[in-house]
Amino acid sequence: EAGVAQSPRYKIIEKRQSVAFWCNPISGHATLYWYQQILGQGPKLLIQFQNNGVVDDSQLPKDRFSAERLKGVDSTLKIQPAKLEDSAVYLCASSAFRGANVLTFGAGSRLTVL
Amino acid sequence: AQSVTQLGSHVSVSEGALVLLRCNYSSSVPPYLFWYVQYPNQGLQLLLKYTSAATLVKGINGFEAEFKKSETSFHLTKPSAHMSDAAEYFCAVSLLGNEKLTFGTGTRLTIIP
């Protein structure tokens, strides 16, 4: 089966600019996650979707980050305006259903904010 | 809330030697525990998982981990290191019925020829 697709793989922007990342999960996977991985740290969950509904966005900085999954398939994560501390790898993951306990990760989108 | 602590941000072992990566967890309820591996410029790949069945869990690439409730540990081992094992390894925890993963800070494994 095809894996989790993410784009772009790399993005360099200046602070206060905006950026968007796209994720296409494994076909049929109902649950989708966005994680932020800052250099030297473990991934941190930003938002979890079940189909097109938000399950958990408690760690999403909502003043600048937004995410959507309109048709319950692919998803977009947006940052506006970006800060230096947003430099990180943004990982998308999906699982077949809640409680499946197996997440498949994409390769990630590396953001550098100058 | 659940958490994991990985002891040692960098571990170096000689090729053919034992690999031991340490992970301790904290959870108020029985946890699910995972080890993921991340190769450079790639996403995370599941090595193995513990979901309350057998306490000794075997994973891919010859890795295994043992759940020890009394020590709140889930250390990852491999009897003989291979050059291809060089990567970053993450321990993670989740709770029954909720696959939200909480990750440790990772351990970078270097294999010395």
mmCIF file with all atom_site columns, N, CA, C and O in Angstrom, chain B residues 76-94:
data_model
loop_
_atom_site.group_PDB
_atom_site.id
_atom_site.type_symbol
_atom_site.label_atom_id
_atom_site.label_alt_id
_atom_site.label_comp_id
_atom_site.label_asym_id
_atom_site.label_entity_id
_atom_site.label_seq_id
_atom_site.pdbx_PDB_ins_code
_atom_site.Cartn_x
_atom_site.Cartn_y
_atom_site.Cartn_z
_atom_site.occupancy
_atom_site.B_iso_or_equiv
_atom_site.pdbx_formal_charge
_atom_site.auth_seq_id
_atom_site.auth_comp_id
_atom_site.auth_asym_id
_atom_site.auth_atom_id
_atom_site.pdbx_PDB_model_num
ATOM 1  N N  . LEU B 1 76 ? 15.158 -1.279 24.961 1.00 0.00 ? 76 LEU B N  1
ATOM 2  C CA . LEU B 1 76 ? 15.286 -1.885 23.636 1.00 0.00 ? 76 LEU B CA 1
ATOM 3  C C  . LEU B 1 76 ? 16.661 -2.549 23.521 1.00 0.00 ? 76 LEU B C  1
ATOM 4  O O  . LEU B 1 76 ? 17.677 -1.931 23.884 1.00 0.00 ? 76 LEU B O  1
ATOM 5  N N  . THR B 1 77 ? 16.702 -3.778 23.018 1.00 0.00 ? 77 THR B N  1
ATOM 6  C CA . THR B 1 77 ? 17.974 -4.471 22.877 1.00 0.00 ? 77 THR B CA 1
ATOM 7  C C  . THR B 1 77 ? 18.081 -5.150 21.516 1.00 0.00 ? 77 THR B C  1
ATOM 8  O O  . THR B 1 77 ? 17.082 -5.440 20.869 1.00 0.00 ? 77 THR B O  1
ATOM 9  N N  . LYS B 1 78 ? 19.328 -5.380 21.135 1.00 0.00 ? 78 LYS B N  1
ATOM 10 C CA . LYS B 1 78 ? 19.648 -6.171 19.960 1.00 0.00 ? 78 LYS B CA 1
ATOM 11 C C  . LYS B 1 78 ? 20.974 -6.855 20.235 1.00 0.00 ? 78 LYS B C  1
ATOM 12 O O  . LYS B 1 78 ? 21.933 -6.177 20.644 1.00 0.00 ? 78 LYS B O  1
ATOM 13 N N  . PRO B 1 79 ? 21.063 -8.165 20.077 1.00 0.00 ? 79 PRO B N  1
ATOM 14 C CA . PRO B 1 79 ? 22.268 -8.894 20.491 1.00 0.00 ? 79 PRO B CA 1
ATOM 15 C C  . PRO B 1 79 ? 23.527 -8.460 19.753 1.00 0.00 ? 79 PRO B C  1
ATOM 16 O O  . PRO B 1 79 ? 24.604 -8.416 20.338 1.00 0.00 ? 79 PRO B O  1
ATOM 17 N N  . SER B 1 80 ? 23.394 -8.124 18.467 1.00 0.00 ? 80 SER B N  1
ATOM 18 C CA . SER B 1 80 ? 24.576 -7.852 17.658 1.00 0.00 ? 80 SER B CA 1
ATOM 19 C C  . SER B 1 80 ? 24.299 -6.671 16.736 1.00 0.00 ? 80 SER B C  1
ATOM 20 O O  . SER B 1 80 ? 23.469 -6.768 15.822 1.00 0.00 ? 80 SER B O  1
ATOM 21 N N  . ALA B 1 81 ? 24.989 -5.566 16.963 1.00 0.00 ? 81 ALA B N  1
ATOM 22 C CA . ALA B 1 81 ? 24.743 -4.346 16.193 1.00 0.00 ? 81 ALA B CA 1
ATOM 23 C C  . ALA B 1 81 ? 25.277 -4.467 14.769 1.00 0.00 ? 81 ALA B C  1
ATOM 24 O O  . ALA B 1 81 ? 26.339 -5.052 14.530 1.00 0.00 ? 81 ALA B O  1
ATOM 25 N N  . HIS B 1 82 ? 24.528 -3.878 13.866 1.00 0.00 ? 82 HIS B N  1
ATOM 26 C CA . HIS B 1 82 ? 24.918 -3.817 12.457 1.00 0.00 ? 82 HIS B CA 1
ATOM 27 C C  . HIS B 1 82 ? 25.033 -2.361 12.058 1.00 0.00 ? 82 HIS B C  1
ATOM 28 O O  . HIS B 1 82 ? 24.353 -1.493 12.620 1.00 0.00 ? 82 HIS B O  1
ATOM 29 N N  . MET B 1 83 ? 25.875 -2.103 11.084 1.00 0.00 ? 83 MET B N  1
ATOM 30 C CA . MET B 1 83 ? 26.066 -0.711 10.643 1.00 0.00 ? 83 MET B CA 1
ATOM 31 C C  . MET B 1 83 ? 24.747 -0.053 10.259 1.00 0.00 ? 83 MET B C  1
ATOM 32 O O  . MET B 1 83 ? 24.542 1.146  10.491 1.00 0.00 ? 83 MET B O  1
ATOM 33 N N  . SER B 1 84 ? 23.847 -0.835 9.710  1.00 0.00 ? 84 SER B N  1
ATOM 34 C CA . SER B 1 84 ? 22.570 -0.275 9.262  1.00 0.00 ? 84 SER B CA 1
ATOM 35 C C  . SER B 1 84 ? 21.649 0.121  10.417 1.00 0.00 ? 84 SER B C  1
ATOM 36 O O  . SER B 1 84 ? 20.595 0.718  10.190 1.00 0.00 ? 84 SER B O  1
ATOM 37 N N  . ASP B 1 85 ? 22.041 -0.206 11.653 1.00 0.00 ? 85 ASP B N  1
ATOM 38 C CA . ASP B 1 85 ? 21.220 0.178  12.809 1.00 0.00 ? 85 ASP B CA 1
ATOM 39 C C  . ASP B 1 85 ? 21.436 1.627  13.230 1.00 0.00 ? 85 ASP B C  1
ATOM 40 O O  . ASP B 1 85 ? 20.713 2.140  14.093 1.00 0.00 ? 85 ASP B O  1
ATOM 41 N N  . ALA B 1 86 ? 22.424 2.272  12.643 1.00 0.00 ? 86 ALA B N  1
ATOM 42 C CA . ALA B 1 86 ? 22.688 3.673  12.985 1.00 0.00 ? 86 ALA B CA 1
ATOM 43 C C  . ALA B 1 86 ? 21.482 4.524  12.613 1.00 0.00 ? 86 ALA B C  1
ATOM 44 O O  . ALA B 1 86 ? 21.076 4.579  11.447 1.00 0.00 ? 86 ALA B O  1
ATOM 45 N N  . ALA B 1 87 ? 20.904 5.165  13.624 1.00 0.00 ? 87 ALA B N  1
ATOM 46 C CA . ALA B 1 87 ? 19.669 5.926  13.435 1.00 0.00 ? 87 ALA B CA 1
ATOM 47 C C  . ALA B 1 87 ? 19.316 6.574  14.765 1.00 0.00 ? 87 ALA B C  1
ATOM 48 O O  . ALA B 1 87 ? 20.035 6.438  15.754 1.00 0.00 ? 87 ALA B O  1
ATOM 49 N N  . GLU B 1 88 ? 18.171 7.260  14.794 1.00 0.00 ? 88 GLU B N  1
ATOM 50 C CA . GLU B 1 88 ? 17.653 7.789  16.049 1.00 0.00 ? 88 GLU B CA 1
ATOM 51 C C  . GLU B 1 88 ? 16.453 6.948  16.463 1.00 0.00 ? 88 GLU B C  1
ATOM 52 O O  . GLU B 1 88 ? 15.621 6.581  15.633 1.00 0.00 ? 88 GLU B O  1
ATOM 53 N N  . TYR B 1 89 ? 16.406 6.638  17.744 1.00 0.00 ? 89 TYR B N  1
ATOM 54 C CA . TYR B 1 89 ? 15.378 5.751  18.274 1.00 0.00 ? 89 TYR B CA 1
ATOM 55 C C  . TYR B 1 89 ? 14.543 6.502  19.303 1.00 0.00 ? 89 TYR B C  1
ATOM 56 O O  . TYR B 1 89 ? 15.073 7.183  20.182 1.00 0.00 ? 89 TYR B O  1
ATOM 57 N N  . PHE B 1 90 ? 13.232 6.341  19.158 1.00 0.00 ? 90 PHE B N  1
ATOM 58 C CA . PHE B 1 90 ? 12.301 7.021  20.048 1.00 0.00 ? 90 PHE B CA 1
ATOM 59 C C  . PHE B 1 90 ? 11.429 6.011  20.770 1.00 0.00 ? 90 PHE B C  1
ATOM 60 O O  . PHE B 1 90 ? 10.831 5.128  20.138 1.00 0.00 ? 90 PHE B O  1
ATOM 61 N N  . CYS B 1 91 ? 11.326 6.181  22.063 1.00 0.00 ? 91 CYS B N  1
ATOM 62 C CA . CYS B 1 91 ? 10.376 5.439  22.875 1.00 0.00 ? 91 CYS B CA 1
ATOM 63 C C  . CYS B 1 91 ? 9.110  6.282  22.983 1.00 0.00 ? 91 CYS B C  1
ATOM 64 O O  . CYS B 1 91 ? 9.186  7.524  23.036 1.00 0.00 ? 91 CYS B O  1
ATOM 65 N N  . ALA B 1 92 ? 7.947  5.633  22.998 1.00 0.00 ? 92 ALA B N  1
ATOM 66 C CA . ALA B 1 92 ? 6.692  6.379  23.064 1.00 0.00 ? 92 ALA B CA 1
ATOM 67 C C  . ALA B 1 92 ? 5.672  5.601  23.880 1.00 0.00 ? 92 ALA B C  1
ATOM 68 O O  . ALA B 1 92 ? 5.744  4.370  23.980 1.00 0.00 ? 92 ALA B O  1
ATOM 69 N N  . VAL B 1 93 ? 4.717  6.327  24.432 1.00 0.00 ? 93 VAL B N  1
ATOM 70 C CA . VAL B 1 93 ? 3.681  5.727  25.261 1.00 0.00 ? 93 VAL B CA 1
ATOM 71 C C  . VAL B 1 93 ? 2.314  6.235  24.826 1.00 0.00 ? 93 VAL B C  1
ATOM 72 O O  . VAL B 1 93 ? 2.175  7.377  24.384 1.00 0.00 ? 93 VAL B O  1
ATOM 73 N N  . SER B 1 94 ? 1.334  5.361  24.916 1.00 0.00 ? 94 SER B N  1
ATOM 74 C CA . SER B 1 94 ? -0.052 5.787  24.726 1.00 0.00 ? 94 SER B CA 1
ATOM 75 C C  . SER B 1 94 ? -0.908 5.003  25.707 1.00 0.00 ? 94 SER B C  1
ATOM 76 O O  . SER B 1 94 ? -0.427 4.093  26.382 1.00 0.00 ? 94 SER B O  1
#
